[in-house]
Amino acid sequence: MPSGSPSDALDLLKLGPADLAECEAFLEDVEHSGSAGTVHTLPRPARRPSRLLFAGIGDGEEAGWRAAGAALARSARSETSLRVLVPRDTAPEAVRGLAEGLWLASYRFRLNDAEPDPLRRVTVVLPATEEIEAALDQARAVVTATLLARDLTNMPSDRKTPAWFARQVVKAAAGVPGLTVEVREPAYLAAQGFNAILAVGRGAAQERGPRLVELSYRPRGAKRHIVLVGKGITFDTGGVCIKPVSGMKLMRKDMGGAAAVIGATLAAAAMRLPVRVTALAPLAENALGDDSMRPGDVITHYGGITSEILNTDAEGRLVLGDAMAYAVRRLRPDVMVDLATLTGAQGVALGKRTAALYSHSDSLAGALAEAAAASGESVWRMPLNEDYAAELDGDLADIVNSTDIGAGSLLAALYLREFTGTLRENWAHFDMSSPAWSDSNDGELTKGATGWGVRTLTRWLETTAA
Ligand code: BES
Ligand code: MN
Ligand code: ZN
């Protein structure tokens, strides 16, 4: 129960004046500050309900309610049911925040569908107005998509092959109006010149071979077309330039960008947003095998740009380069945004929770940053520093895929920029290496995959569609 107006909520609980006095005394006693996400529990032995939780909503904005929802879900973890009472005058945005917080924080990854959680039933008591229903629908769409992204990213890579990932997309899109999926296999990729995706996937066994998934949402009457591209490395050993164990053990998360762009497109479809969205997920396992690409190899990207492989561990920009060149030439979108767990350097610069955002467009970067803030995800805009662009020049090829001058996240962004063609000014790139994963339960995040980017992209699609 949020602390906003306890008497209103208590009214709904049908508690008498004595209970109300008890609650007020309790809140005074514990000095409940009401700050967002703090919860105080009043035990009521031998009475119903057996516990009352009081959650702070801070300033009462959406973020405060999201924090309250997450804190309530977590505090009620071991209960069998939770009833959340919301004051009658609560704004729809607040309800969206509350619902997102409750649902996102209740997530747990299950490898096998066996063990159910104790907390099975969460009831939110609120007025059933049209606006509140709409806010709950939005929350449901974005949470469902985020949890799918978390599921995909948490899945161990022995099961998570590119073909497996593609099957999950086909399943998720089945029967949703406006959605179609195409899954391209290696023979198609070879015929069309997706040589970088193929080169990255070449170290893996055939049944773990690369795929290119194109999920398309085409509502009637849409004017704008947005392409979202997500890095889909189902496991990153580093290849011949193999990673040390410490850097490798979590590399099943290296398809978090692909999971997020798929999720956001599913959310757009669930919300029936009037904007055309295409998600591209270039999928490959960067494995070590007899036929792995080698440092010094030269590959030709889709569209003709050649690249000298100086480090086989800089594989994300390779698969993205092919997919982005394809998007620009064949899909001709108005805007292209890519998401990738691209560099360790990103986390060094910005820490565990904040993604790096690169774009030449102030308005696009501004809109994306605003969407991130509203949705509860954190981004920081970084410069596309031209001084470094010449570092990409190759001896044997147009560009090199790695340098050793530092500024790793920037150089990866500059590499991707080579594939934006006519869309250079209408392109944005998120390096979300560190926020894709959380080491602990924290607010609405749960330990493991966070589904980072689904919320930001979906909010942004909501505003561009409006
Ligand atoms: N998938 C990694 C980046 C990464 C590191 C993501 C840590 C999440 C956490 C990427 O493919 C990679 O290995 N990048 C290299 C690039 C370098 C070789 C230029 C890196 O960051 O070291
Ligand atoms: Mn790598
Ligand atoms: Zn990688």
mmCIF file of N, CA, C and O in Angstrom, residues 310-311 317 345 385-393 400-412 414-415:
data_model
loop_
_atom_site.group_PDB
_atom_site.id
_atom_site.type_symbol
_atom_site.label_atom_id
_atom_site.label_comp_id
_atom_site.label_asym_id
_atom_site.label_seq_id
_atom_site.Cartn_x
_atom_site.Cartn_y
_atom_site.Cartn_z
ATOM 1 N N LEU A 310 41.475 -7.651 -37.100
ATOM 2 C CA LEU A 310 42.676 -7.603 -36.261
ATOM 3 C C LEU A 310 42.430 -8.262 -34.912
ATOM 4 O O LEU A 310 43.376 -8.626 -34.213
ATOM 5 N N ASN A 311 41.170 -8.408 -34.561
ATOM 6 C CA ASN A 311 40.839 -9.095 -33.311
ATOM 7 C C ASN A 311 39.515 -9.840 -33.497
ATOM 8 O O ASN A 311 38.486 -9.222 -33.761
ATOM 9 N N ARG A 317 30.566 -5.849 -34.009
ATOM 10 C CA ARG A 317 30.509 -4.831 -35.067
ATOM 11 C C ARG A 317 30.476 -5.483 -36.446
ATOM 12 O O ARG A 317 29.987 -4.895 -37.404
ATOM 13 N N ALA A 345 34.628 -1.707 -22.622
ATOM 14 C CA ALA A 345 34.978 -0.312 -22.335
ATOM 15 C C ALA A 345 33.752 0.508 -21.933
ATOM 16 O O ALA A 345 33.851 1.460 -21.152
ATOM 17 N N ASN A 385 33.578 11.220 -31.595
ATOM 18 C CA ASN A 385 34.763 12.054 -31.744
ATOM 19 C C ASN A 385 35.511 11.794 -33.058
ATOM 20 O O ASN A 385 36.117 10.743 -33.237
ATOM 21 N N GLU A 386 35.469 12.793 -33.957
ATOM 22 C CA GLU A 386 36.045 12.607 -35.304
ATOM 23 C C GLU A 386 37.551 12.342 -35.280
ATOM 24 O O GLU A 386 38.081 11.715 -36.198
ATOM 25 N N ASP A 387 38.242 12.848 -34.264
ATOM 26 C CA ASP A 387 39.703 12.660 -34.189
ATOM 27 C C ASP A 387 40.096 11.194 -34.311
ATOM 28 O O ASP A 387 41.199 10.864 -34.713
ATOM 29 N N TYR A 388 39.182 10.325 -33.915
ATOM 30 C CA TYR A 388 39.518 8.907 -33.888
ATOM 31 C C TYR A 388 39.163 8.165 -35.171
ATOM 32 O O TYR A 388 39.547 7.006 -35.336
ATOM 33 N N ALA A 389 38.424 8.826 -36.065
ATOM 34 C CA ALA A 389 37.894 8.120 -37.237
ATOM 35 C C ALA A 389 39.007 7.521 -38.096
ATOM 36 O O ALA A 389 38.872 6.415 -38.624
ATOM 37 N N ALA A 390 40.146 8.244 -38.220
ATOM 38 C CA ALA A 390 41.241 7.776 -39.076
ATOM 39 C C ALA A 390 41.878 6.494 -38.541
ATOM 40 O O ALA A 390 42.532 5.757 -39.297
ATOM 41 N N GLU A 391 41.686 6.217 -37.258
ATOM 42 C CA GLU A 391 42.245 4.997 -36.663
ATOM 43 C C GLU A 391 41.661 3.730 -37.284
ATOM 44 O O GLU A 391 42.208 2.645 -37.141
ATOM 45 N N LEU A 392 40.525 3.906 -37.954
ATOM 46 C CA LEU A 392 39.869 2.733 -38.547
ATOM 47 C C LEU A 392 40.478 2.329 -39.890
ATOM 48 O O LEU A 392 40.189 1.257 -40.409
ATOM 49 N N ASP A 393 41.317 3.203 -40.481
ATOM 50 C CA ASP A 393 41.867 2.902 -41.806
ATOM 51 C C ASP A 393 42.678 1.614 -41.787
ATOM 52 O O ASP A 393 43.508 1.397 -40.897
ATOM 53 N N VAL A 400 39.618 -1.454 -40.259
ATOM 54 C CA VAL A 400 40.040 -2.537 -39.352
ATOM 55 C C VAL A 400 38.977 -2.698 -38.266
ATOM 56 O O VAL A 400 38.293 -1.741 -37.919
ATOM 57 N N ASN A 401 38.854 -3.916 -37.732
ATOM 58 C CA ASN A 401 37.785 -4.123 -36.752
ATOM 59 C C ASN A 401 38.248 -3.871 -35.325
ATOM 60 O O ASN A 401 37.443 -3.958 -34.405
ATOM 61 N N SER A 402 39.536 -3.542 -35.147
ATOM 62 C CA SER A 402 40.025 -3.311 -33.792
ATOM 63 C C SER A 402 41.293 -2.475 -33.836
ATOM 64 O O SER A 402 42.055 -2.533 -34.807
ATOM 65 N N THR A 403 41.482 -1.684 -32.806
ATOM 66 C CA THR A 403 42.699 -0.874 -32.700
ATOM 67 C C THR A 403 43.197 -1.051 -31.275
ATOM 68 O O THR A 403 42.504 -1.634 -30.455
ATOM 69 N N ASP A 404 44.406 -0.553 -30.987
ATOM 70 C CA ASP A 404 44.763 -0.625 -29.582
ATOM 71 C C ASP A 404 45.100 0.732 -29.000
ATOM 72 O O ASP A 404 46.052 0.899 -28.281
ATOM 73 N N ILE A 405 44.242 1.688 -29.340
ATOM 74 C CA ILE A 405 44.490 3.035 -28.825
ATOM 75 C C ILE A 405 43.519 3.422 -27.713
ATOM 76 O O ILE A 405 43.457 4.574 -27.322
ATOM 77 N N GLY A 406 42.751 2.463 -27.206
ATOM 78 C CA GLY A 406 41.769 2.801 -26.169
ATOM 79 C C GLY A 406 40.490 3.331 -26.780
ATOM 80 O O GLY A 406 40.246 3.128 -27.972
ATOM 81 N N ALA A 407 39.681 4.002 -25.978
ATOM 82 C CA ALA A 407 38.386 4.548 -26.449
ATOM 83 C C ALA A 407 37.565 3.477 -27.164
ATOM 84 O O ALA A 407 37.010 3.706 -28.234
ATOM 85 N N GLY A 408 37.516 2.300 -26.564
ATOM 86 C CA GLY A 408 36.930 1.129 -27.220
ATOM 87 C C GLY A 408 35.478 1.283 -27.628
ATOM 88 O O GLY A 408 35.086 0.852 -28.719
ATOM 89 N N SER A 409 34.687 1.897 -26.775
ATOM 90 C CA SER A 409 33.261 2.016 -27.092
ATOM 91 C C SER A 409 33.048 2.992 -28.241
ATOM 92 O O SER A 409 32.239 2.749 -29.145
ATOM 93 N N LEU A 410 33.823 4.093 -28.231
ATOM 94 C CA LEU A 410 33.759 5.084 -29.314
ATOM 95 C C LEU A 410 34.190 4.477 -30.647
ATOM 96 O O LEU A 410 33.539 4.665 -31.671
ATOM 97 N N LEU A 411 35.311 3.724 -30.636
ATOM 98 C CA LEU A 411 35.799 3.165 -31.896
ATOM 99 C C LEU A 411 34.830 2.149 -32.480
ATOM 100 O O LEU A 411 34.656 2.070 -33.696
ATOM 101 N N ALA A 412 34.179 1.401 -31.604
ATOM 102 C CA ALA A 412 33.161 0.457 -32.082
ATOM 103 C C ALA A 412 32.006 1.223 -32.726
ATOM 104 O O ALA A 412 31.491 0.839 -33.780
ATOM 105 N N LEU A 414 32.194 4.194 -34.133
ATOM 106 C CA LEU A 414 32.667 4.740 -35.408
ATOM 107 C C LEU A 414 32.708 3.658 -36.485
ATOM 108 O O LEU A 414 32.454 3.920 -37.666
ATOM 109 N N TYR A 415 33.044 2.438 -36.088
ATOM 110 C CA TYR A 415 33.020 1.324 -37.045
ATOM 111 C C TYR A 415 31.604 1.135 -37.584
ATOM 112 O O TYR A 415 31.382 1.063 -38.798
#
